PDB file of C-alpha atoms and ligand atoms in Angstrom:
ATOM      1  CA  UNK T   1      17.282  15.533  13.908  1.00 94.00           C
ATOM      2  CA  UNK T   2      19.429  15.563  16.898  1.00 98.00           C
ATOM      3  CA  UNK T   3      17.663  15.779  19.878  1.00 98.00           C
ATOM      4  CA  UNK T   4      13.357  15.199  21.354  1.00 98.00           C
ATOM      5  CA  UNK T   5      12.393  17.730  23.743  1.00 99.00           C
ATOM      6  CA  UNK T   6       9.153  16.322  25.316  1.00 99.00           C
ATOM      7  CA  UNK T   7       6.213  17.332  27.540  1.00 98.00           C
ATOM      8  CA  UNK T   8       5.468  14.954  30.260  1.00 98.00           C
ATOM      9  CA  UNK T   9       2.030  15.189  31.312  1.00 98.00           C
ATOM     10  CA  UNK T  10      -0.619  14.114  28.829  1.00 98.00           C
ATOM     11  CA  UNK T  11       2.394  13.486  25.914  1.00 99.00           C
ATOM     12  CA  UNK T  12       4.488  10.699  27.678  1.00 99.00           C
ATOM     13  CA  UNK T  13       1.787  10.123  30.487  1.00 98.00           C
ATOM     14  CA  UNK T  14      -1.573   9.353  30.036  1.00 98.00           C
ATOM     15  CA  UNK T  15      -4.966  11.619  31.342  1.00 97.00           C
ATOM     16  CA  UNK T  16      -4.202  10.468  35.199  1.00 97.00           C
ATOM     17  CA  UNK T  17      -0.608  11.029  34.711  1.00 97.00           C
ATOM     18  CA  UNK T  18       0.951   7.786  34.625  1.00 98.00           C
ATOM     19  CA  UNK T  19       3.958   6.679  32.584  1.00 98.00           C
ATOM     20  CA  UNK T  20       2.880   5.165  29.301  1.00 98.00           C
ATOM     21  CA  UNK T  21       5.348   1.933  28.947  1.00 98.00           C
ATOM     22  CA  UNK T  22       5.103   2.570  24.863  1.00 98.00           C
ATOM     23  CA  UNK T  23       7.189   6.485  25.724  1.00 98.00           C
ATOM     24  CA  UNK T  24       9.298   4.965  27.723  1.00 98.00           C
ATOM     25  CA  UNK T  25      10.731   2.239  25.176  1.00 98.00           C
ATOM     26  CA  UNK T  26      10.500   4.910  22.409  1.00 98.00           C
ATOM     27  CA  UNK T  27      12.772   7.943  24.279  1.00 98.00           C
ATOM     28  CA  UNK T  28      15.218   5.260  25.699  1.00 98.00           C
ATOM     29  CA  UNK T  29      15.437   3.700  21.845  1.00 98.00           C
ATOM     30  CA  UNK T  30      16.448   7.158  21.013  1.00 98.00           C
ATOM     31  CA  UNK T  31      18.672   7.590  23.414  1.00 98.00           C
ATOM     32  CA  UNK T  32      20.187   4.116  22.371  1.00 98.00           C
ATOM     33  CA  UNK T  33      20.420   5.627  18.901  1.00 97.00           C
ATOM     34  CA  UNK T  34      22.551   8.942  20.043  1.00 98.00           C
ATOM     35  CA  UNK T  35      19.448  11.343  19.974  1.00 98.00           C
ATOM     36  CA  UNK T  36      19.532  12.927  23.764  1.00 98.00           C
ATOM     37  CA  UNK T  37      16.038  13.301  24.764  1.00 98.00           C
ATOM     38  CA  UNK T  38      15.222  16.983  26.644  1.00 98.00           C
ATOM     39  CA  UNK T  39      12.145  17.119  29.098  1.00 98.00           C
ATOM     40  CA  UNK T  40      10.262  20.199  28.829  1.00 99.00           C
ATOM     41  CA  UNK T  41       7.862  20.677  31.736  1.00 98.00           C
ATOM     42  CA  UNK T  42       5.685  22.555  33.727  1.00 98.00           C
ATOM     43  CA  UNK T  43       6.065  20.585  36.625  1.00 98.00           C
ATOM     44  CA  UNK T  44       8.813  21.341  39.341  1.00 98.00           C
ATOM     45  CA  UNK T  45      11.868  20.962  38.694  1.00 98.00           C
ATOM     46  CA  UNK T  46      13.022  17.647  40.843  1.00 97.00           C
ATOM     47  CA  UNK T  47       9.975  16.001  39.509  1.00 98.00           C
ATOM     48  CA  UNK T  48      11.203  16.433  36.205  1.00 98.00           C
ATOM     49  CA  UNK T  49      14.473  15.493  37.416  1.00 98.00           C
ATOM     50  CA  UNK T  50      13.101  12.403  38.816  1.00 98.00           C
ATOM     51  CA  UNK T  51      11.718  11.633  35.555  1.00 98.00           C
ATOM     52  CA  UNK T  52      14.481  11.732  33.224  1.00 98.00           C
ATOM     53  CA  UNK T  53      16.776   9.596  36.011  1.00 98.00           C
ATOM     54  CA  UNK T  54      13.676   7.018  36.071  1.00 98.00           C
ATOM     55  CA  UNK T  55      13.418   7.467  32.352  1.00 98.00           C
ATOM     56  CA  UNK T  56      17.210   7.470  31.365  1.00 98.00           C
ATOM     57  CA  UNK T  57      17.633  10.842  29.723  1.00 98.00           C
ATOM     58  CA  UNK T  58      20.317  12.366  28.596  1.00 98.00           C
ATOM     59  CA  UNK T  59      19.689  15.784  28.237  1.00 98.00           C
ATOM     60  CA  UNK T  60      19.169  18.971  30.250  1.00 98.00           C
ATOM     61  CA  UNK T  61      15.645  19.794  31.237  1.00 98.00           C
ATOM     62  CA  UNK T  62      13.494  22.825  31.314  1.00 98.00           C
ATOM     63  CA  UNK T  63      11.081  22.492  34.148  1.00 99.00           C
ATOM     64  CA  UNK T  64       7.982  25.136  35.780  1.00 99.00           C
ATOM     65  CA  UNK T  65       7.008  26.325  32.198  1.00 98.00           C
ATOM     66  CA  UNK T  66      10.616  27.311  31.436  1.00 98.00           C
ATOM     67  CA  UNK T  67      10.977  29.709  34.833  1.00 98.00           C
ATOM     68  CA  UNK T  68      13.441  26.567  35.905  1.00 99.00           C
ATOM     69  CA  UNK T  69      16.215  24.875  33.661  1.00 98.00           C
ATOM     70  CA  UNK T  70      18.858  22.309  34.745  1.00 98.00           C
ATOM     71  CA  UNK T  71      21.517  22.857  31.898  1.00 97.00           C
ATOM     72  CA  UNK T  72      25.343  22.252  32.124  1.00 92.00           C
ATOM     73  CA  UNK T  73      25.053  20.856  35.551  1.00 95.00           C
ATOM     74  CA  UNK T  74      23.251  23.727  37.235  1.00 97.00           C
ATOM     75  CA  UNK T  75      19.976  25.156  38.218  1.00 98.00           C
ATOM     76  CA  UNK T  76      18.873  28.408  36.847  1.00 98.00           C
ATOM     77  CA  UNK T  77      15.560  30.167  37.815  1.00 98.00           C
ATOM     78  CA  UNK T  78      14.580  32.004  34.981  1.00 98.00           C
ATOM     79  CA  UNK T  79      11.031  33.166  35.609  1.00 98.00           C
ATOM     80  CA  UNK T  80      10.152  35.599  38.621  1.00 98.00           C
ATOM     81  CA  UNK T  81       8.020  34.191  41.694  1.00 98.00           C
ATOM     82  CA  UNK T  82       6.713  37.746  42.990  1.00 98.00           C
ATOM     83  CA  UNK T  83       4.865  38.142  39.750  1.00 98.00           C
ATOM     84  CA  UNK T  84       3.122  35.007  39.833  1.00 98.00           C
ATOM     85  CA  UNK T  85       2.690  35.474  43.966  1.00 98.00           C
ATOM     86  CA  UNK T  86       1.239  38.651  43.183  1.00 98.00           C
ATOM     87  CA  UNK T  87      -1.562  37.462  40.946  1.00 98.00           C
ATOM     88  CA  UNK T  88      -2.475  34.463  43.402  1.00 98.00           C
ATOM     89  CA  UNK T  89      -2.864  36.668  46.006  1.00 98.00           C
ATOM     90  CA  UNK T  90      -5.645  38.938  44.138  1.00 98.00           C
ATOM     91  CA  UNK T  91      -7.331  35.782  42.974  1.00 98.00           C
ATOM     92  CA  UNK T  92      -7.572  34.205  46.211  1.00 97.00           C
ATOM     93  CA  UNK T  93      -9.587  37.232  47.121  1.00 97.00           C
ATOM     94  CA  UNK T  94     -12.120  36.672  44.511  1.00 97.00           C
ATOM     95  CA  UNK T  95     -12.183  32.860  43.532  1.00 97.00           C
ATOM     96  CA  UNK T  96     -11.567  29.474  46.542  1.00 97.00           C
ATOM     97  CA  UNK T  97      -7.967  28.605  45.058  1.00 97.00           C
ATOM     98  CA  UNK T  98      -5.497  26.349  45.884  1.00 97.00           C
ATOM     99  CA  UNK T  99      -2.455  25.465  45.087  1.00 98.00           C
ATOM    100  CA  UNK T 100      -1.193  22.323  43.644  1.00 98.00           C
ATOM    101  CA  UNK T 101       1.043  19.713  45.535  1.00 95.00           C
ATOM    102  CA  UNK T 102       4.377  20.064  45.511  1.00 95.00           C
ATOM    103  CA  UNK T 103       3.778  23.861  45.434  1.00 97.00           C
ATOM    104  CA  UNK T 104       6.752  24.829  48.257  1.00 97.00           C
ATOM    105  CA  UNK T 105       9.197  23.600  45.843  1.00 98.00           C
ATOM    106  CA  UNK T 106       8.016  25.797  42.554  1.00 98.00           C
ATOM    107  CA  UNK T 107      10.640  28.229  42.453  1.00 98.00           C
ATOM    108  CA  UNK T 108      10.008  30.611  39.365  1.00 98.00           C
ATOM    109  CA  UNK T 109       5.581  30.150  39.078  1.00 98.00           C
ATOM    110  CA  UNK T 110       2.126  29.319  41.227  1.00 98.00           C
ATOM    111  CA  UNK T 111       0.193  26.469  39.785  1.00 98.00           C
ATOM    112  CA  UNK T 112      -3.395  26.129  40.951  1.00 98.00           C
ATOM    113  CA  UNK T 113      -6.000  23.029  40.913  1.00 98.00           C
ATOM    114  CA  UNK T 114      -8.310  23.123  37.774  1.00 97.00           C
ATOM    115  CA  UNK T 115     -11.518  23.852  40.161  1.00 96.00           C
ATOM    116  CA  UNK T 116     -11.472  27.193  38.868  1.00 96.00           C
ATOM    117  CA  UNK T 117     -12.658  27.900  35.596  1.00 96.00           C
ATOM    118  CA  UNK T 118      -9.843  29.065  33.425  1.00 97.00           C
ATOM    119  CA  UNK T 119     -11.454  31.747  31.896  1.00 97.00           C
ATOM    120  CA  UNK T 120     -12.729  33.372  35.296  1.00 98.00           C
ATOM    121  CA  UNK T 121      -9.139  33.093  36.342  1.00 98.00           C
ATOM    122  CA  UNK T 122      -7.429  35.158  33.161  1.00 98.00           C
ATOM    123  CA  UNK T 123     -10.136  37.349  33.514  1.00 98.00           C
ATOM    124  CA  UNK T 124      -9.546  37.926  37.203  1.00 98.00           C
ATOM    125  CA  UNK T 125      -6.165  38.522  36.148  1.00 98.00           C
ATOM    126  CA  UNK T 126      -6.440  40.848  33.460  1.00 98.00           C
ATOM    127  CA  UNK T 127      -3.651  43.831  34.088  1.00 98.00           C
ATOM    128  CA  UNK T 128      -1.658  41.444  36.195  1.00 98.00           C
ATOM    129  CA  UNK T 129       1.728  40.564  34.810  1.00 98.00           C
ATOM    130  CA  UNK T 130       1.465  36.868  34.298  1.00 98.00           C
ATOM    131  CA  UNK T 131       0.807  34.319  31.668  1.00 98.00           C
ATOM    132  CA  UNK T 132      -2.262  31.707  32.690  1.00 98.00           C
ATOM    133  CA  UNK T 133      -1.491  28.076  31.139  1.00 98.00           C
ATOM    134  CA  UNK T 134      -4.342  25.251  31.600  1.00 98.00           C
ATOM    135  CA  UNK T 135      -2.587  22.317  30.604  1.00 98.00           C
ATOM    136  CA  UNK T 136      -5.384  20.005  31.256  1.00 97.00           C
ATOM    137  CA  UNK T 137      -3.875  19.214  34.738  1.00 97.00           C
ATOM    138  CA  UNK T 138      -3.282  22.815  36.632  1.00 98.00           C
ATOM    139  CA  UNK T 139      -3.185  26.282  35.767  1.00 98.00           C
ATOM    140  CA  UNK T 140      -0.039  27.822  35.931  1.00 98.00           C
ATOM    141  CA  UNK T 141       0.475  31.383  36.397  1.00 98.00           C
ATOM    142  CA  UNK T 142       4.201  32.088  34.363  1.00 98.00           C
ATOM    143  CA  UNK T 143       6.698  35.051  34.367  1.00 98.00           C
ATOM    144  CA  UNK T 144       5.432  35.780  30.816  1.00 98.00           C
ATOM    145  CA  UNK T 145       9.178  36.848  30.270  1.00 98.00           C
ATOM    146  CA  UNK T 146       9.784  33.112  29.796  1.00 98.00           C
ATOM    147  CA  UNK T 147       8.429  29.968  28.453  1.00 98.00           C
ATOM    148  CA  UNK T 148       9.241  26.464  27.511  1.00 98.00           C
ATOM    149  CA  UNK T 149      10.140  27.909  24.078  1.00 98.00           C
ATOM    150  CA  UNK T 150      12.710  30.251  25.227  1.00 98.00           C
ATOM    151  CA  UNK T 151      14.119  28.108  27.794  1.00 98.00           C
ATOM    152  CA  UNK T 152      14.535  25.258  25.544  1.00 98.00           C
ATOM    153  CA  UNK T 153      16.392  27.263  23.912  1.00 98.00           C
ATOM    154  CA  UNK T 154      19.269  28.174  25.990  1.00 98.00           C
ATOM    155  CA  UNK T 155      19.080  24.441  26.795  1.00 98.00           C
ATOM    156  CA  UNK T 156      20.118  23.170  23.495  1.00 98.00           C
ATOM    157  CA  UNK T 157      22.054  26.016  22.498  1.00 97.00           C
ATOM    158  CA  UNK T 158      24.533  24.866  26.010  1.00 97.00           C
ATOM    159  CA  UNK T 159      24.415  21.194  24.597  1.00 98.00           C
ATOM    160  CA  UNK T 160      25.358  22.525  21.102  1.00 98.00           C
ATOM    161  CA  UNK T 161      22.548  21.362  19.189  1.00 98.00           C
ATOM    162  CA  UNK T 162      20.207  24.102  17.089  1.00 98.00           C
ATOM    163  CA  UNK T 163      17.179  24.375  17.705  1.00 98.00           C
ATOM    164  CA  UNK T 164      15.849  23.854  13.763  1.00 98.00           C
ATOM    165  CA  UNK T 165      17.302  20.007  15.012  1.00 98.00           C
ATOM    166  CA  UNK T 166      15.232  19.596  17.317  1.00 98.00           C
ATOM    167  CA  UNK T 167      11.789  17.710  17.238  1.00 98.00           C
ATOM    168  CA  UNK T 168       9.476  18.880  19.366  1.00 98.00           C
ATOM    169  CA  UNK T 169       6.245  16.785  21.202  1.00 99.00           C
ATOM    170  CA  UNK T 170       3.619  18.182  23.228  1.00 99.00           C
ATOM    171  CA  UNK T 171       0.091  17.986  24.165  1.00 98.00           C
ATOM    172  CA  UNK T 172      -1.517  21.342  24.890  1.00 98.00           C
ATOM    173  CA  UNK T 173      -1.707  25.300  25.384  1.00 98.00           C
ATOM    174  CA  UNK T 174       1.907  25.482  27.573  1.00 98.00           C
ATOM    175  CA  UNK T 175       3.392  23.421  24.503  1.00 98.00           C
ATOM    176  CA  UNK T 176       2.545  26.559  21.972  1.00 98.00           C
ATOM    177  CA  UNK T 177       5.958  28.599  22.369  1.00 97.00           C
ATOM    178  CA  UNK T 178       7.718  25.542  22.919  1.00 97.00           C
ATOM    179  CA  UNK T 179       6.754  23.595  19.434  1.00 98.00           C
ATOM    180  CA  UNK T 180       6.800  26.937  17.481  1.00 98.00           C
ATOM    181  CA  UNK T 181      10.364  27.209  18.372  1.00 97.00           C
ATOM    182  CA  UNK T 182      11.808  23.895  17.448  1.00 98.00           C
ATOM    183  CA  UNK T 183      12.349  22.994  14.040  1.00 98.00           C
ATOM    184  CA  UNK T 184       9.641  20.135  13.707  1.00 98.00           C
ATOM    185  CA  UNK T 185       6.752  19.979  15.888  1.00 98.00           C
ATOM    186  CA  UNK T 186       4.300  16.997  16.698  1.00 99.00           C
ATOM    187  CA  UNK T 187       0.995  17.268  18.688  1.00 99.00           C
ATOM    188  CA  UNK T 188      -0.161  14.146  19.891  1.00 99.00           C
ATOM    189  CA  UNK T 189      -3.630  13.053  19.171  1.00 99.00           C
ATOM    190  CA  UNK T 190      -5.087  14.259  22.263  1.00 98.00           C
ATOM    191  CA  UNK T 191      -3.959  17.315  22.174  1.00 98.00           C
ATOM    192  CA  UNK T 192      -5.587  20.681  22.529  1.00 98.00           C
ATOM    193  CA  UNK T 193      -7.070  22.161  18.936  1.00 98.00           C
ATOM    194  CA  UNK T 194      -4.853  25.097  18.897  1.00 98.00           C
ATOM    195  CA  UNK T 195      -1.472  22.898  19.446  1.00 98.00           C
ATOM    196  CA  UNK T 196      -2.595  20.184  16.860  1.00 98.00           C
ATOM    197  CA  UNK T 197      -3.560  23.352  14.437  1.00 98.00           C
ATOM    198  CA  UNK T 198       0.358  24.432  14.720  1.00 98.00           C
ATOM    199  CA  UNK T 199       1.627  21.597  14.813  1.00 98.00           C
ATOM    200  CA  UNK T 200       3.901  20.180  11.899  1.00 98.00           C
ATOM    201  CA  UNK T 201       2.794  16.407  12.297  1.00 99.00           C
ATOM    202  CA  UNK T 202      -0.086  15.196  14.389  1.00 99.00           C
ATOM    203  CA  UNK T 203      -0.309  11.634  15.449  1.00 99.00           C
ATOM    204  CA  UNK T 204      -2.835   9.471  15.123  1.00 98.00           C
ATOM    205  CA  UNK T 205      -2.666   7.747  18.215  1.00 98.00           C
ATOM    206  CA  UNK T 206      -2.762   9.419  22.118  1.00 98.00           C
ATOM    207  CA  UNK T 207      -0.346   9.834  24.379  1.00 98.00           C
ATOM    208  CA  UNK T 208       2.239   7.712  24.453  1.00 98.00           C
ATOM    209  CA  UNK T 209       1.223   5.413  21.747  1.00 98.00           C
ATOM    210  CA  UNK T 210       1.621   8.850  19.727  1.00 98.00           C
ATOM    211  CA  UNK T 211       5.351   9.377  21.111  1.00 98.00           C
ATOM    212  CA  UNK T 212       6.541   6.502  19.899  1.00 98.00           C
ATOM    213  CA  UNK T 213       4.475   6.796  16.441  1.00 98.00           C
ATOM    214  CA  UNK T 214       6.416  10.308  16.492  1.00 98.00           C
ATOM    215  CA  UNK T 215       9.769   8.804  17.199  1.00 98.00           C
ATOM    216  CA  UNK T 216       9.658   5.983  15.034  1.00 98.00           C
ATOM    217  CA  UNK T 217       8.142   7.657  11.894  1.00 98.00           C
ATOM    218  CA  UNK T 218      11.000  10.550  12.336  1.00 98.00           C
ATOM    219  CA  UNK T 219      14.077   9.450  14.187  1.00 97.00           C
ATOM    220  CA  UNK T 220      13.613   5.964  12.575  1.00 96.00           C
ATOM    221  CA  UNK T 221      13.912   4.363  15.826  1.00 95.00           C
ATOM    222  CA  UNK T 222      12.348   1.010  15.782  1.00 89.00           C
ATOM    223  CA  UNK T 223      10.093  -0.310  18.783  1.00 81.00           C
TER     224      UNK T 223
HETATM  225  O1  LIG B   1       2.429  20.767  35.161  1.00 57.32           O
HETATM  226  C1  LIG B   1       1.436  20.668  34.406  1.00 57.32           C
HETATM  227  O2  LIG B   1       0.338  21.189  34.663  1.00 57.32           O
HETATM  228  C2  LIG B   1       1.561  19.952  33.114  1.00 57.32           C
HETATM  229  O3  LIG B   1       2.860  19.450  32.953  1.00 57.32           O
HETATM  230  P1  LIG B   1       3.446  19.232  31.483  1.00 57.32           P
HETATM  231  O4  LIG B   1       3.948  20.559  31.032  1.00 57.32           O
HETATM  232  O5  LIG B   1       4.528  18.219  31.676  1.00 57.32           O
HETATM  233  O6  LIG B   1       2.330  18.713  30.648  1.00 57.32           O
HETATM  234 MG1  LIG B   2       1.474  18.401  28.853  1.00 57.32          MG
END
């Protein structure tokens, strides 16, 4: 293996999105060992950016679902807004929606508050050129011409590792394209059914506890 790409919330965080200390040792004991950990988001792009300063990672991110990457020193917005816009604006007409925080900075996607349910929303949406994500904490409408699969992708391929060497960890239904394209997955305990279905290796313990389970059992780091 020679490189992590990670989720952040609900893989490295826990369910009110706070850091778990046990990720934190486990993707900077990587990084100690020469595997570059890659953050693979949906959140906005300078959170993410935020995160892998705070964190100490060393490789490019993918951020908004994959509409946003910062690879080879550079930001690139991959997905389009005016798709996503466009759907928002038809479900505001039908359901009380509102956007999440941070929302003036998403550049490539909307992401609305879970007060919705998700399946009103997608059906709301049907026709509408957009992929709906609930990732247990928003729903993201995506440029379904990328994801954090694809996007990952051109990440690694610019940092000149393959993508069969990279190990994959996520934690639910935005993580699908993104562990089916990396060349061994892990689902972390709490993840959604479908994910930990897929999923090459599922951990037995949650959240962050289940990152570093991940990353010790497979990149032999030890915690
Ligand atoms: O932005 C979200 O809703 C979830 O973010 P994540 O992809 O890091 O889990
Ligand atoms: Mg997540």
């Amino acid at each position: 293996m020679r490189a992590i790409a990670v989720d952040i919330d609900g893989t490295i965080t826990d369910s009110s999105r706070k850091l778990c200390i046990s990720a934190l040792r486990a993707l900077r004991g990587a990084e100690r060992k020469g595997i570059p950990v890659i953050i693979v988001t949906g959140n906005v792009l300078c959170f993410a950016m935020a995160a892998s300063v705070l964190i100490g990672t060393s490789g490019d991110v993918v951020a908004e679902n994959g509409g946003v990457i910062y690879s080879d020193g550079g930001i690139r917005v991959l997905g389009d807004i005016e798709k996503a816009e466009t759907a928002y604006n038809h479900l505001r007409e039908i359901h009380p929606v509102r956007k999440v925080q941070f929302s003036d900075l998403r550049l490539s996607e909307v992401a609305i508050t879970r007060e919705i349910p998700v399946q009103a929303i997608r059906e709301a949406l049907e026709g509408f050129d957009v992929e709906v994500y609930d990732t247990g904490f928003a729903v993201h409408l995506t440029d379904p011409e990328v994801n954090k699969g694809s996007s990952l992708k051109l990440v690694a391929e610019s940092m000149g590792i393959e993508m069969s060497d990279v190990m994959a960890i996520g934690d639910s239904e935005n993580d699908i394209e993104f562990l089916e394209r990396a060349g061994f997955s892990v689902a972390v305990a709490n993840a959604d059914p479908e994910l930990r279905e897929m999923a090459d290796y599922v951990t037995a313990r949650e959240y962050g506890d289940g990152v570093r389970e991940a990353i010790h059992k497979f990149a032999g780091v030890d915690i």
